[in-house]
CSV table of C-alpha atoms and ligand atoms in Angstrom, one decimal:
chain,number,residue,atom,x,y,z
W,1,MET,CA,-63.2,-34.5,-3.3
W,2,GLU,CA,-63.5,-38.2,-2.7
W,3,LYS,CA,-66.3,-37.7,-0.3
W,4,PHE,CA,-68.1,-35.5,-2.8
W,5,ALA,CA,-67.7,-38.1,-5.6
W,6,GLY,CA,-69.0,-40.7,-3.1
W,7,ARG,CA,-72.1,-38.6,-2.5
W,8,ILE,CA,-72.8,-38.1,-6.2
W,9,GLU,CA,-72.5,-41.9,-6.6
W,10,LEU,CA,-74.9,-42.5,-3.8
W,11,GLU,CA,-77.4,-40.0,-5.3
W,12,VAL,CA,-77.1,-41.6,-8.7
W,13,LEU,CA,-77.7,-45.0,-7.2
W,14,THR,CA,-80.8,-43.7,-5.3
W,15,PHE,CA,-82.0,-42.1,-8.5
W,16,ALA,CA,-81.5,-45.3,-10.5
W,17,ARG,CA,-83.5,-47.2,-7.9
W,18,PHE,CA,-86.2,-44.5,-8.0
W,19,VAL,CA,-86.3,-44.7,-11.8
W,20,LYS,CA,-86.5,-48.5,-11.7
W,21,LYS,CA,-89.3,-48.5,-9.2
W,22,THR,CA,-91.3,-45.8,-11.0
W,23,MET,CA,-90.4,-47.0,-14.5
W,24,LYS,CA,-93.5,-46.9,-16.6
W,25,LYS,CA,-95.5,-50.1,-16.4
W,26,LEU,CA,-95.6,-51.9,-19.7
W,27,ASN,CA,-98.5,-53.0,-21.9
W,28,VAL,CA,-97.4,-56.2,-23.8
W,29,LEU,CA,-98.9,-58.0,-26.7
W,30,LEU,CA,-97.7,-61.6,-27.2
W,31,LEU,CA,-98.4,-63.2,-30.5
W,32,GLY,CA,-99.2,-66.9,-30.7
W,33,GLY,CA,-101.5,-69.5,-29.1
W,34,GLY,CA,-99.5,-72.6,-28.1
W,35,GLY,CA,-97.8,-74.0,-25.1
W,36,ARG,CA,-94.8,-71.8,-25.7
W,37,GLU,CA,-97.0,-68.7,-25.5
W,38,HIS,CA,-98.7,-69.9,-22.3
W,39,ALA,CA,-95.3,-70.4,-20.7
W,40,ILE,CA,-94.0,-67.0,-21.8
W,41,ALA,CA,-97.2,-65.3,-20.7
W,42,TRP,CA,-97.1,-67.1,-17.3
W,43,LYS,CA,-93.5,-65.8,-16.8
W,44,LEU,CA,-94.1,-62.3,-18.0
W,45,ALA,CA,-97.3,-61.9,-15.9
W,46,GLN,CA,-95.2,-62.3,-12.8
W,47,SER,CA,-93.2,-59.1,-13.5
W,48,GLU,CA,-93.7,-56.1,-11.4
W,49,GLN,CA,-93.3,-54.0,-14.5
W,50,MET,CA,-96.3,-55.7,-16.3
W,51,ASN,CA,-99.3,-53.5,-16.7
W,52,ASN,CA,-101.6,-55.3,-19.2
W,53,LEU,CA,-100.7,-58.5,-21.0
W,54,TYR,CA,-102.6,-59.3,-24.2
W,55,ILE,CA,-102.2,-62.6,-26.1
W,56,ALA,CA,-103.3,-62.9,-29.7
W,57,PRO,CA,-105.0,-65.3,-30.3
W,58,GLY,CA,-103.9,-67.1,-27.0
W,59,ASN,CA,-105.6,-70.3,-25.7
W,60,GLY,CA,-107.5,-71.6,-22.7
W,61,GLY,CA,-104.4,-71.2,-20.5
W,62,THR,CA,-103.2,-67.7,-21.5
W,63,SER,CA,-106.6,-66.3,-20.5
W,64,GLN,CA,-105.7,-67.2,-16.9
W,65,VAL,CA,-102.7,-64.8,-16.9
W,66,GLY,CA,-103.7,-62.1,-19.4
W,67,THR,CA,-106.4,-61.1,-21.9
W,68,ASN,CA,-106.9,-63.1,-25.1
W,69,VAL,CA,-107.5,-61.0,-28.2
W,70,ASN,CA,-109.1,-62.9,-31.0
W,71,ILE,CA,-106.7,-62.0,-33.8
W,72,GLY,CA,-104.7,-64.5,-35.9
W,73,GLU,CA,-100.9,-64.3,-35.5
W,74,THR,CA,-100.4,-63.1,-39.1
W,75,ASN,CA,-103.3,-60.7,-39.4
W,76,PHE,CA,-101.0,-57.7,-39.5
W,77,PRO,CA,-103.6,-54.9,-39.8
W,78,GLU,CA,-105.6,-56.2,-36.8
W,79,ILE,CA,-102.4,-56.7,-34.8
W,80,LYS,CA,-101.5,-53.0,-35.5
W,81,ARG,CA,-105.0,-51.9,-34.5
W,82,ALA,CA,-104.7,-53.9,-31.2
W,83,ILE,CA,-101.3,-52.2,-30.5
W,84,ILE,CA,-102.8,-48.8,-31.0
W,85,ASP,CA,-106.0,-49.4,-29.1
W,86,ASN,CA,-104.3,-50.9,-26.1
W,87,ASN,CA,-101.3,-48.6,-25.9
W,88,VAL,CA,-98.9,-51.5,-26.4
W,89,ASP,CA,-95.3,-50.8,-25.5
W,90,LEU,CA,-93.8,-54.2,-26.3
W,91,LEU,CA,-94.7,-56.7,-29.0
W,92,VAL,CA,-93.4,-60.2,-28.3
W,93,VAL,CA,-93.6,-62.6,-31.3
W,94,GLY,CA,-93.9,-66.2,-30.3
W,95,PRO,CA,-94.0,-68.2,-33.6
W,96,GLU,CA,-91.9,-67.8,-36.8
W,97,ALA,CA,-94.6,-67.2,-39.4
W,98,PRO,CA,-95.3,-63.5,-38.6
W,99,LEU,CA,-91.5,-62.8,-38.5
W,100,VAL,CA,-90.8,-64.4,-41.9
W,101,LYS,CA,-93.8,-62.5,-43.3
W,102,GLY,CA,-92.3,-59.2,-42.0
W,103,ILE,CA,-94.3,-58.2,-38.9
W,104,ARG,CA,-91.4,-56.1,-37.7
W,105,GLU,CA,-91.2,-54.0,-40.9
W,106,TYR,CA,-95.0,-53.7,-40.9
W,107,ILE,CA,-95.2,-52.3,-37.4
W,108,GLU,CA,-92.1,-50.1,-37.7
W,109,SER,CA,-93.1,-48.5,-40.9
W,110,ASP,CA,-96.3,-46.9,-39.4
W,111,ILE,CA,-95.9,-43.6,-37.7
W,112,GLU,CA,-98.5,-44.7,-35.1
W,113,THR,CA,-96.6,-47.8,-34.1
W,114,GLU,CA,-92.9,-47.1,-35.0
W,115,ASN,CA,-91.9,-46.7,-31.4
W,116,VAL,CA,-93.2,-50.0,-30.2
W,117,ARG,CA,-90.4,-52.3,-29.1
W,118,ILE,CA,-90.4,-55.7,-30.8
W,119,ILE,CA,-89.0,-59.1,-29.8
W,120,GLY,CA,-88.4,-60.9,-33.0
W,121,PRO,CA,-86.1,-60.1,-36.0
W,122,GLY,CA,-87.1,-58.4,-39.3
W,123,ARG,CA,-87.4,-60.3,-42.5
W,124,ALA,CA,-83.7,-60.5,-43.2
W,125,GLY,CA,-82.9,-62.1,-39.8
W,126,ALA,CA,-85.9,-64.3,-40.1
W,127,GLN,CA,-84.3,-65.9,-43.1
W,128,LEU,CA,-82.1,-67.9,-40.7
W,129,GLU,CA,-85.3,-70.0,-40.2
W,130,GLY,CA,-87.2,-69.2,-43.3
W,131,SER,CA,-84.6,-70.4,-45.7
W,132,LYS,CA,-82.4,-73.4,-45.1
W,133,SER,CA,-80.1,-72.4,-48.0
W,134,PHE,CA,-79.7,-68.9,-46.5
W,135,SER,CA,-78.8,-70.3,-43.0
W,136,LYS,CA,-76.3,-72.8,-44.5
W,137,ALA,CA,-74.6,-70.1,-46.5
W,138,PHE,CA,-74.5,-67.9,-43.3
W,139,MET,CA,-72.9,-70.7,-41.4
W,140,ALA,CA,-70.4,-71.5,-44.1
W,141,LYS,CA,-69.5,-67.8,-44.4
W,142,HIS,CA,-68.9,-67.4,-40.7
W,143,GLY,CA,-67.1,-70.7,-40.1
W,144,ILE,CA,-69.9,-72.1,-37.9
W,145,PRO,CA,-69.8,-75.9,-37.7
W,146,THR,CA,-72.7,-77.6,-39.6
W,147,ALA,CA,-73.2,-80.6,-41.8
W,148,LYS,CA,-71.7,-80.5,-45.4
W,149,TYR,CA,-74.3,-79.6,-47.9
W,150,GLY,CA,-75.4,-78.7,-51.5
W,151,VAL,CA,-78.3,-76.5,-52.7
W,152,PHE,CA,-80.3,-77.4,-55.7
W,153,SER,CA,-83.3,-75.9,-57.6
W,154,ALA,CA,-85.8,-77.5,-60.0
W,155,GLY,CA,-83.6,-77.1,-63.0
W,156,GLN,CA,-80.8,-78.9,-61.3
W,157,LEU,CA,-82.3,-82.4,-60.6
W,158,GLU,CA,-79.5,-84.3,-62.4
W,159,GLY,CA,-76.9,-82.3,-60.5
W,160,ALA,CA,-78.7,-83.1,-57.2
W,161,LYS,CA,-78.8,-86.8,-58.0
W,162,GLU,CA,-75.1,-86.8,-58.8
W,163,PHE,CA,-74.5,-85.0,-55.4
W,164,LEU,CA,-76.4,-87.8,-53.7
W,165,HIS,CA,-74.2,-90.4,-55.3
W,166,LYS,CA,-71.2,-88.9,-53.6
W,167,MET,CA,-72.9,-88.9,-50.1
W,168,ASN,CA,-73.2,-91.9,-47.7
W,169,PRO,CA,-76.6,-93.0,-46.5
W,170,PRO,CA,-78.8,-92.0,-44.7
W,171,PHE,CA,-79.6,-89.1,-47.0
W,172,VAL,CA,-80.9,-85.9,-45.5
W,173,LEU,CA,-83.2,-83.8,-47.8
W,174,LYS,CA,-84.6,-80.5,-46.7
W,175,ALA,CA,-87.1,-78.2,-48.3
W,176,ASP,CA,-85.6,-74.8,-48.3
W,177,GLY,CA,-88.6,-72.9,-47.0
W,178,LEU,CA,-91.0,-73.2,-44.1
W,179,ALA,CA,-92.9,-76.5,-44.2
W,180,GLY,CA,-94.5,-76.6,-40.8
W,181,GLY,CA,-91.7,-78.8,-39.4
W,182,LYS,CA,-92.4,-81.5,-42.0
W,183,GLY,CA,-89.9,-80.5,-44.7
W,184,VAL,CA,-87.0,-82.7,-43.7
W,185,LEU,CA,-86.7,-86.3,-45.0
W,186,ILE,CA,-84.1,-88.8,-43.8
W,187,ILE,CA,-83.9,-91.7,-46.3
W,188,ASP,CA,-81.7,-94.8,-46.1
W,189,ASN,CA,-82.0,-96.0,-49.7
W,190,LEU,CA,-80.5,-94.1,-52.7
W,191,LYS,CA,-83.4,-95.0,-55.1
W,192,GLU,CA,-86.0,-93.7,-52.6
W,193,ALA,CA,-83.9,-90.6,-52.1
W,194,HIS,CA,-83.9,-90.0,-55.9
W,195,LEU,CA,-87.7,-90.3,-56.0
W,196,ALA,CA,-88.1,-88.0,-53.0
W,197,LEU,CA,-85.8,-85.4,-54.5
W,198,GLU,CA,-87.9,-85.5,-57.7
W,199,GLU,CA,-91.1,-85.1,-55.7
W,200,MET,CA,-89.7,-82.1,-53.8
W,201,LEU,CA,-88.1,-80.3,-56.7
W,202,VAL,CA,-90.3,-81.1,-59.6
W,203,LYS,CA,-93.7,-82.1,-58.1
W,204,SER,CA,-93.7,-79.5,-55.3
W,205,LYS,CA,-94.2,-82.0,-52.5
W,206,PHE,CA,-93.9,-79.2,-50.0
W,207,GLY,CA,-95.3,-76.5,-52.3
W,208,THR,CA,-93.1,-73.5,-52.9
W,209,ALA,CA,-91.0,-74.5,-49.8
W,210,SER,CA,-89.4,-77.3,-51.8
W,211,GLU,CA,-88.7,-75.4,-55.0
W,212,THR,CA,-85.2,-75.4,-53.6
W,213,VAL,CA,-83.7,-78.4,-51.7
W,214,VAL,CA,-80.8,-78.6,-49.4
W,215,ILE,CA,-79.0,-82.0,-49.3
W,216,GLU,CA,-77.0,-82.6,-46.2
W,217,GLU,CA,-74.5,-85.0,-44.7
W,218,PHE,CA,-76.1,-87.0,-41.9
W,219,LEU,CA,-74.9,-86.1,-38.5
W,220,ASP,CA,-74.8,-89.0,-36.1
W,221,GLY,CA,-75.2,-87.9,-32.5
W,222,ILE,CA,-77.7,-86.7,-29.9
W,223,GLU,CA,-79.8,-83.5,-30.3
W,224,LEU,CA,-80.3,-80.6,-27.9
W,225,SER,CA,-81.1,-76.9,-28.2
W,226,VAL,CA,-79.6,-73.8,-26.8
W,227,PHE,CA,-81.3,-70.4,-26.8
W,228,VAL,CA,-80.0,-66.9,-26.7
W,229,LEU,CA,-81.7,-63.5,-26.5
W,230,THR,CA,-79.8,-60.9,-28.5
W,231,ASP,CA,-80.2,-57.2,-29.4
W,232,GLY,CA,-77.7,-57.5,-32.2
W,233,LYS,CA,-74.9,-56.1,-29.9
W,234,THR,CA,-74.7,-58.5,-27.0
W,235,TYR,CA,-76.5,-61.6,-26.0
W,236,VAL,CA,-77.9,-63.5,-23.0
W,237,ASN,CA,-77.9,-67.3,-22.7
W,238,LEU,CA,-81.1,-69.0,-21.7
W,239,PRO,CA,-81.1,-72.5,-20.2
W,240,SER,CA,-80.5,-75.4,-22.6
W,241,ALA,CA,-83.3,-77.9,-23.3
W,242,LYS,CA,-84.0,-81.1,-25.1
W,243,ASP,CA,-87.2,-82.0,-26.8
W,244,TYR,CA,-88.6,-85.4,-27.9
W,245,LYS,CA,-89.9,-85.1,-31.5
W,246,ARG,CA,-91.2,-88.6,-32.4
W,247,ILE,CA,-94.7,-89.7,-31.6
W,248,GLY,CA,-93.8,-93.2,-30.4
W,249,GLU,CA,-92.0,-94.5,-27.3
W,250,GLY,CA,-88.4,-95.4,-28.1
W,251,ASP,CA,-88.2,-92.4,-30.5
W,252,ILE,CA,-90.1,-94.1,-33.3
W,253,GLY,CA,-92.9,-93.1,-35.7
W,254,LEU,CA,-93.8,-89.8,-37.1
W,255,ASN,CA,-92.2,-86.5,-36.2
W,256,THR,CA,-94.4,-84.2,-34.1
W,257,GLY,CA,-94.0,-80.6,-32.9
W,258,GLY,CA,-92.6,-82.1,-29.7
W,259,MET,CA,-93.8,-84.6,-27.2
W,260,GLY,CA,-92.1,-83.2,-24.1
W,261,SER,CA,-88.9,-81.4,-23.0
W,262,LEU,CA,-86.3,-81.4,-20.3
W,263,SER,CA,-84.0,-78.7,-18.9
W,264,PRO,CA,-81.1,-78.6,-18.3
W,265,VAL,CA,-79.7,-81.1,-20.7
W,266,PRO,CA,-77.5,-83.5,-18.7
W,267,PHE,CA,-74.9,-84.2,-21.5
W,268,ALA,CA,-74.5,-80.4,-22.1
W,269,ASP,CA,-71.9,-79.9,-19.5
W,270,ASP,CA,-69.8,-76.8,-19.0
W,271,GLU,CA,-67.2,-77.9,-21.4
W,272,PHE,CA,-69.7,-78.6,-24.2
W,273,LEU,CA,-71.5,-75.4,-23.6
W,274,ARG,CA,-68.3,-73.5,-23.7
W,275,LYS,CA,-67.6,-75.0,-27.2
W,276,VAL,CA,-71.1,-74.0,-28.2
W,277,GLU,CA,-70.5,-70.4,-27.1
W,278,GLU,CA,-67.1,-70.0,-28.7
W,279,ARG,CA,-67.8,-71.9,-32.0
W,280,ILE,CA,-71.4,-71.1,-32.5
W,281,THR,CA,-73.1,-68.4,-30.4
W,282,LYS,CA,-70.4,-65.8,-30.7
W,283,PRO,CA,-69.8,-66.2,-34.5
W,284,THR,CA,-73.6,-66.2,-35.0
W,285,ILE,CA,-74.1,-62.9,-33.3
W,286,SER,CA,-70.9,-61.3,-34.8
W,287,GLY,CA,-71.9,-62.7,-38.2
W,288,LEU,CA,-75.3,-61.0,-38.0
W,289,LYS,CA,-73.5,-57.8,-37.2
W,290,ALA,CA,-71.0,-58.2,-40.0
W,291,ASP,CA,-73.7,-58.9,-42.5
W,292,ASP,CA,-75.7,-55.8,-41.4
W,293,ILE,CA,-78.6,-57.9,-40.3
W,294,PRO,CA,-80.3,-56.1,-37.3
W,295,TYR,CA,-81.6,-58.7,-34.8
W,296,ASN,CA,-83.6,-58.2,-31.6
W,297,GLY,CA,-85.0,-61.4,-30.4
W,298,PHE,CA,-84.5,-65.0,-29.6
W,299,VAL,CA,-82.1,-67.3,-31.5
W,300,PHE,CA,-82.9,-71.0,-31.1
W,301,ILE,CA,-79.9,-73.1,-32.1
W,302,GLY,CA,-80.7,-76.7,-32.8
W,303,LEU,CA,-77.6,-78.7,-32.2
W,304,MET,CA,-76.2,-82.2,-32.7
W,305,ASN,CA,-73.6,-83.3,-30.2
W,306,VAL,CA,-71.3,-85.5,-32.3
W,307,ASN,CA,-68.8,-87.1,-30.0
W,308,GLY,CA,-68.6,-84.0,-27.8
W,309,ASP,CA,-68.5,-81.5,-30.6
W,310,PRO,CA,-71.5,-79.3,-31.4
W,311,PHE,CA,-72.8,-78.9,-35.0
W,312,VAL,CA,-75.8,-76.7,-35.9
W,313,ILE,CA,-78.7,-78.6,-37.4
W,314,GLU,CA,-80.9,-75.5,-37.8
W,315,TYR,CA,-81.5,-72.0,-36.5
W,316,ASN,CA,-85.0,-70.9,-35.5
W,317,VAL,CA,-85.8,-67.2,-34.9
W,318,ARG,CA,-88.1,-67.9,-31.9
W,319,LEU,CA,-88.2,-70.1,-28.8
W,320,GLY,CA,-89.0,-73.8,-29.2
W,321,ASP,CA,-92.2,-75.5,-28.3
W,322,PRO,CA,-92.2,-77.5,-26.0
W,323,GLU,CA,-88.7,-76.4,-24.9
W,324,THR,CA,-90.1,-73.1,-23.6
W,325,GLU,CA,-92.4,-74.9,-21.2
W,326,SER,CA,-89.3,-76.3,-19.4
W,327,ILE,CA,-87.2,-73.2,-19.8
W,328,MET,CA,-89.5,-70.5,-18.5
W,329,PRO,CA,-89.9,-72.0,-15.0
W,330,ARG,CA,-86.1,-72.2,-14.6
W,331,ILE,CA,-85.7,-68.4,-15.2
W,332,LYS,CA,-85.4,-66.5,-11.9
W,333,SER,CA,-84.8,-63.0,-13.3
W,334,ASP,CA,-87.5,-60.7,-14.5
W,335,LEU,CA,-87.8,-61.8,-18.2
W,336,LEU,CA,-89.9,-58.7,-19.0
W,337,GLU,CA,-87.0,-56.4,-18.0
W,338,PHE,CA,-84.7,-58.3,-20.3
W,339,LEU,CA,-87.1,-58.3,-23.2
W,340,TRP,CA,-87.8,-54.6,-22.8
W,341,LYS,CA,-84.0,-53.8,-22.9
W,342,CYS,CA,-83.5,-56.2,-25.8
W,343,GLY,CA,-86.2,-54.4,-27.8
W,344,GLY,CA,-84.5,-51.1,-27.2
W,345,GLU,CA,-80.9,-52.4,-27.9
W,346,GLU,CA,-80.0,-51.9,-24.3
W,347,LEU,CA,-79.4,-55.5,-23.3
W,348,GLY,CA,-75.9,-55.0,-21.9
W,349,ASN,CA,-74.0,-57.8,-20.2
W,350,ASP,CA,-76.3,-58.8,-17.4
W,351,GLU,CA,-76.8,-62.6,-17.2
W,352,LEU,CA,-80.0,-64.3,-16.6
W,353,GLU,CA,-80.4,-65.8,-13.1
W,354,VAL,CA,-81.5,-69.4,-13.4
W,355,TYR,CA,-82.8,-71.9,-10.7
W,356,THR,CA,-80.6,-74.9,-10.3
W,357,GLN,CA,-83.5,-77.3,-10.1
W,358,SER,CA,-84.5,-79.4,-13.2
W,359,VAL,CA,-87.7,-79.1,-15.0
W,360,ALA,CA,-89.6,-81.7,-17.1
W,361,SER,CA,-92.6,-81.2,-19.4
W,362,VAL,CA,-94.8,-84.1,-20.6
W,363,MET,CA,-96.9,-83.2,-23.6
W,364,MET,CA,-100.4,-84.6,-23.6
W,365,VAL,CA,-101.8,-84.9,-27.1
W,366,SER,CA,-105.0,-85.9,-29.0
W,367,GLY,CA,-105.1,-89.5,-30.2
W,368,GLY,CA,-104.2,-89.6,-33.9
W,369,TYR,CA,-101.8,-86.7,-33.7
W,370,PRO,CA,-99.7,-85.8,-35.7
W,371,GLU,CA,-102.1,-87.1,-38.3
W,372,SER,CA,-105.8,-86.5,-38.1
W,373,TYR,CA,-107.5,-86.2,-34.7
W,374,GLU,CA,-110.7,-84.9,-33.2
W,375,LYS,CA,-111.1,-81.6,-31.3
W,376,GLY,CA,-113.7,-80.5,-28.8
W,377,LYS,CA,-113.1,-83.2,-26.1
W,378,THR,CA,-113.8,-82.0,-22.6
W,379,ILE,CA,-110.7,-82.0,-20.5
W,380,LEU,CA,-111.2,-83.1,-16.9
W,381,GLY,CA,-109.0,-82.9,-13.8
W,382,LEU,CA,-106.9,-79.9,-14.7
W,383,ASP,CA,-107.8,-78.3,-11.3
W,384,GLN,CA,-106.6,-81.4,-9.5
W,385,VAL,CA,-103.0,-80.9,-10.7
W,386,GLN,CA,-101.4,-79.4,-7.6
W,387,HIS,CA,-97.7,-80.1,-7.7
W,388,SER,CA,-97.0,-79.2,-11.3
W,389,LEU,CA,-97.7,-76.4,-13.7
W,390,VAL,CA,-100.1,-76.9,-16.5
W,391,PHE,CA,-99.3,-75.1,-19.8
W,392,HIS,CA,-102.1,-75.2,-22.3
W,393,ALA,CA,-101.3,-75.7,-26.0
W,394,GLY,CA,-104.4,-76.7,-28.0
W,395,THR,CA,-107.2,-75.8,-25.6
W,396,LYS,CA,-110.2,-73.6,-25.7
W,397,ASN,CA,-112.6,-72.3,-23.0
W,398,ASP,CA,-116.2,-73.3,-23.8
W,399,GLY,CA,-118.1,-71.6,-21.1
W,400,SER,CA,-117.1,-73.3,-17.8
W,401,ARG,CA,-115.4,-76.2,-19.5
W,402,VAL,CA,-112.0,-76.5,-21.2
W,403,SER,CA,-111.9,-78.5,-24.3
W,404,THR,CA,-109.2,-79.8,-26.7
W,405,ASN,CA,-108.6,-77.6,-29.6
W,406,GLY,CA,-105.4,-79.0,-31.2
W,407,GLY,CA,-103.1,-82.0,-31.6
W,408,ARG,CA,-100.9,-81.0,-28.7
W,409,VAL,CA,-103.2,-80.2,-25.8
W,410,VAL,CA,-101.4,-79.4,-22.5
W,411,THR,CA,-98.0,-80.0,-20.9
W,412,ILE,CA,-97.6,-81.1,-17.3
W,413,THR,CA,-94.5,-79.3,-16.1
W,414,SER,CA,-92.7,-80.1,-12.9
W,415,PHE,CA,-89.6,-79.2,-10.9
W,416,GLY,CA,-87.3,-81.7,-9.3
W,417,GLU,CA,-83.9,-81.8,-7.6
W,418,THR,CA,-82.9,-84.1,-10.5
W,419,LEU,CA,-84.4,-84.6,-13.9
W,420,LYS,CA,-85.6,-88.0,-12.9
W,421,GLN,CA,-87.5,-86.5,-10.0
W,422,ALA,CA,-89.0,-83.8,-12.2
W,423,LEU,CA,-90.1,-86.5,-14.7
W,424,ALA,CA,-91.6,-88.6,-11.9
W,425,ALA,CA,-93.6,-85.6,-10.6
W,426,SER,CA,-95.0,-84.9,-14.1
W,427,TYR,CA,-95.9,-88.5,-14.7
W,428,SER,CA,-97.7,-88.7,-11.4
W,429,GLU,CA,-99.8,-85.6,-12.1
W,430,VAL,CA,-100.6,-86.6,-15.7
W,431,ASN,CA,-102.8,-89.3,-14.1
W,432,LYS,CA,-105.1,-86.7,-12.8
W,433,VAL,CA,-106.0,-85.3,-16.2
W,434,TYR,CA,-108.4,-87.1,-18.6
W,435,TYR,CA,-110.0,-86.5,-22.0
W,436,GLU,CA,-111.2,-88.9,-24.6
W,437,ASN,CA,-108.4,-90.4,-26.7
W,438,MET,CA,-105.6,-88.8,-24.8
W,439,TYR,CA,-102.0,-89.9,-25.4
W,440,TYR,CA,-98.5,-89.1,-24.1
W,441,ARG,CA,-95.1,-90.7,-24.2
W,442,LYS,CA,-94.2,-92.5,-21.0
W,443,ASP,CA,-90.5,-92.9,-21.8
W,444,LEU,CA,-89.2,-89.3,-21.8
W,445,GLY,CA,-85.7,-89.0,-20.4
W,446,PHE,CA,-85.0,-92.7,-20.3
W,447,ASP,CA,-82.6,-92.5,-23.2
W,448,LEU,CA,-80.2,-90.3,-21.1
W,449,GLU,CA,-77.5,-91.9,-19.1
W,450,PRO,CA,-77.8,-90.0,-15.8
W,451,ILE,CA,-81.5,-90.8,-15.6
W,452,LYS,CA,-81.0,-94.5,-16.5
W,453,GLN,CA,-78.4,-94.8,-13.7
W,454,GLU,CA,-80.1,-92.7,-11.0
L,1,AMP,P1,-84.7,-79.4,-39.0
L,1,AMP,O1,-86.1,-79.0,-39.4
L,1,AMP,O2,-83.6,-78.9,-39.9
L,1,AMP,O3,-84.5,-79.2,-37.6
L,1,AMP,O4,-84.7,-81.0,-39.1
L,1,AMP,C1,-85.7,-81.8,-38.4
L,1,AMP,C2,-85.0,-82.9,-37.7
L,1,AMP,O5,-84.3,-83.8,-38.7
L,1,AMP,C3,-83.9,-82.5,-36.7
L,1,AMP,O6,-84.5,-82.2,-35.5
L,1,AMP,C4,-83.1,-83.8,-36.7
L,1,AMP,O7,-83.6,-84.8,-35.9
L,1,AMP,C5,-83.1,-84.3,-38.1
L,1,AMP,N1,-82.0,-83.8,-38.9
L,1,AMP,C6,-81.9,-82.6,-39.6
L,1,AMP,N2,-80.7,-82.5,-40.2
L,1,AMP,C7,-80.0,-83.6,-39.9
L,1,AMP,C8,-78.7,-84.0,-40.2
L,1,AMP,N3,-77.8,-83.3,-41.0
L,1,AMP,N4,-78.2,-85.2,-39.6
L,1,AMP,C9,-79.1,-85.9,-38.8
L,1,AMP,N5,-80.3,-85.5,-38.5
L,1,AMP,C10,-80.8,-84.4,-39.0
L,2,LIG,N1,-89.6,-78.2,-30.5
L,2,LIG,C1,-89.0,-77.8,-31.8
L,2,LIG,C2,-89.5,-76.5,-32.3
L,2,LIG,O1,-90.1,-75.7,-31.6
L,2,LIG,O2,-89.2,-76.2,-33.5
């Protein structure tokens, strides 16, 4: 009997291997056109299960690993057409806007595309990013540590001012809705905070996004991000990462989309990450389930480490940019396999295999960014970069030349045995690239103890 059972087992195993090998190759459409999407496309293109990879709209880098399709990321009818025309099996949504606008519902409600697997939540789940008041209420309900807060709408200006009086400076004011990463104000002075509040609530400083404002306690600590992929039942941890948001060295000046990133985060040790998992990740996934919010996709958890304890600053329903540029190279497993399973609610309990080396990404931007800047500058020297990866963000192919097409232009991404070595490698390769008015921060990582001491 035992022998017989053993034989069946062997046959099942062989069959499983056969199925894996002969599993249908996948056609994938990735939405977005930034550095994050180039990094995701670069990783997915390495999968043996990849058939055709399309990126809409993509950029000058994604066309090296797949086919760019000239469709805007929120042009739902055209996206659906591209899915049908190209027999797309899996739709991977890079940025938040299509998710908040309901791309999942749009694709799932059509008989021609209802079976396409999708990475990215539906409208309800996307509210975790699309509405700060929704995400704060979610955290409060599920006991997830976050800053104390109050929510106020236009008719409640006086109440909001009273609430501010009870808080200590600095005052944190957040537009409830999506405001392109600009909707958070941190203000030291009470009078200025009153004025800003009035501008947001009454004068629509951030349009409809600031019709509701969240006022928060200021969390004093150091920021980092963790990322999970979930199918609503189980989840997989991705590597942690840290980005650098301010334009100026020493973390001063205007906020940007991100001037560079590192992975892993040196101060996110095992003990800290265990706290994150127990206090934040698990209650987040079980909270979604308890609230009947289906969720297949990435959850980006922006954290503040306050004296060794993690607090959630924000959720995003996508991967971070430029965090992704440092995370993708660290993933050893076949990401496409994980995404395919995630889209079909078959994620299970497999962990992602990760390389132990560190990765650093230096973002090269257009002079003037994040305010006004010029586009169309010819980028020279990209082919000279040999020891690092180049992920394109705002670039465009103009015939045989590549030119700048955005504020953030390219990341130079490198491996190292340590973060310091990874950073040194990126800074050395950055010197090979040139375009008019280029700028990058030269101080990434030097705020972190292990790098200072190394
Ligand atoms: P958010 O869009 O919510 O991620 O906020 C943008 C940035 O503002 C964050 O990355 C933090 O640097 C900062 N921030 C947001 N909320 C707080 C808070 N409660 N305390 C301190 N800094 C904050
Ligand atoms: N790097 C921050 C973000 O993607 O929102």
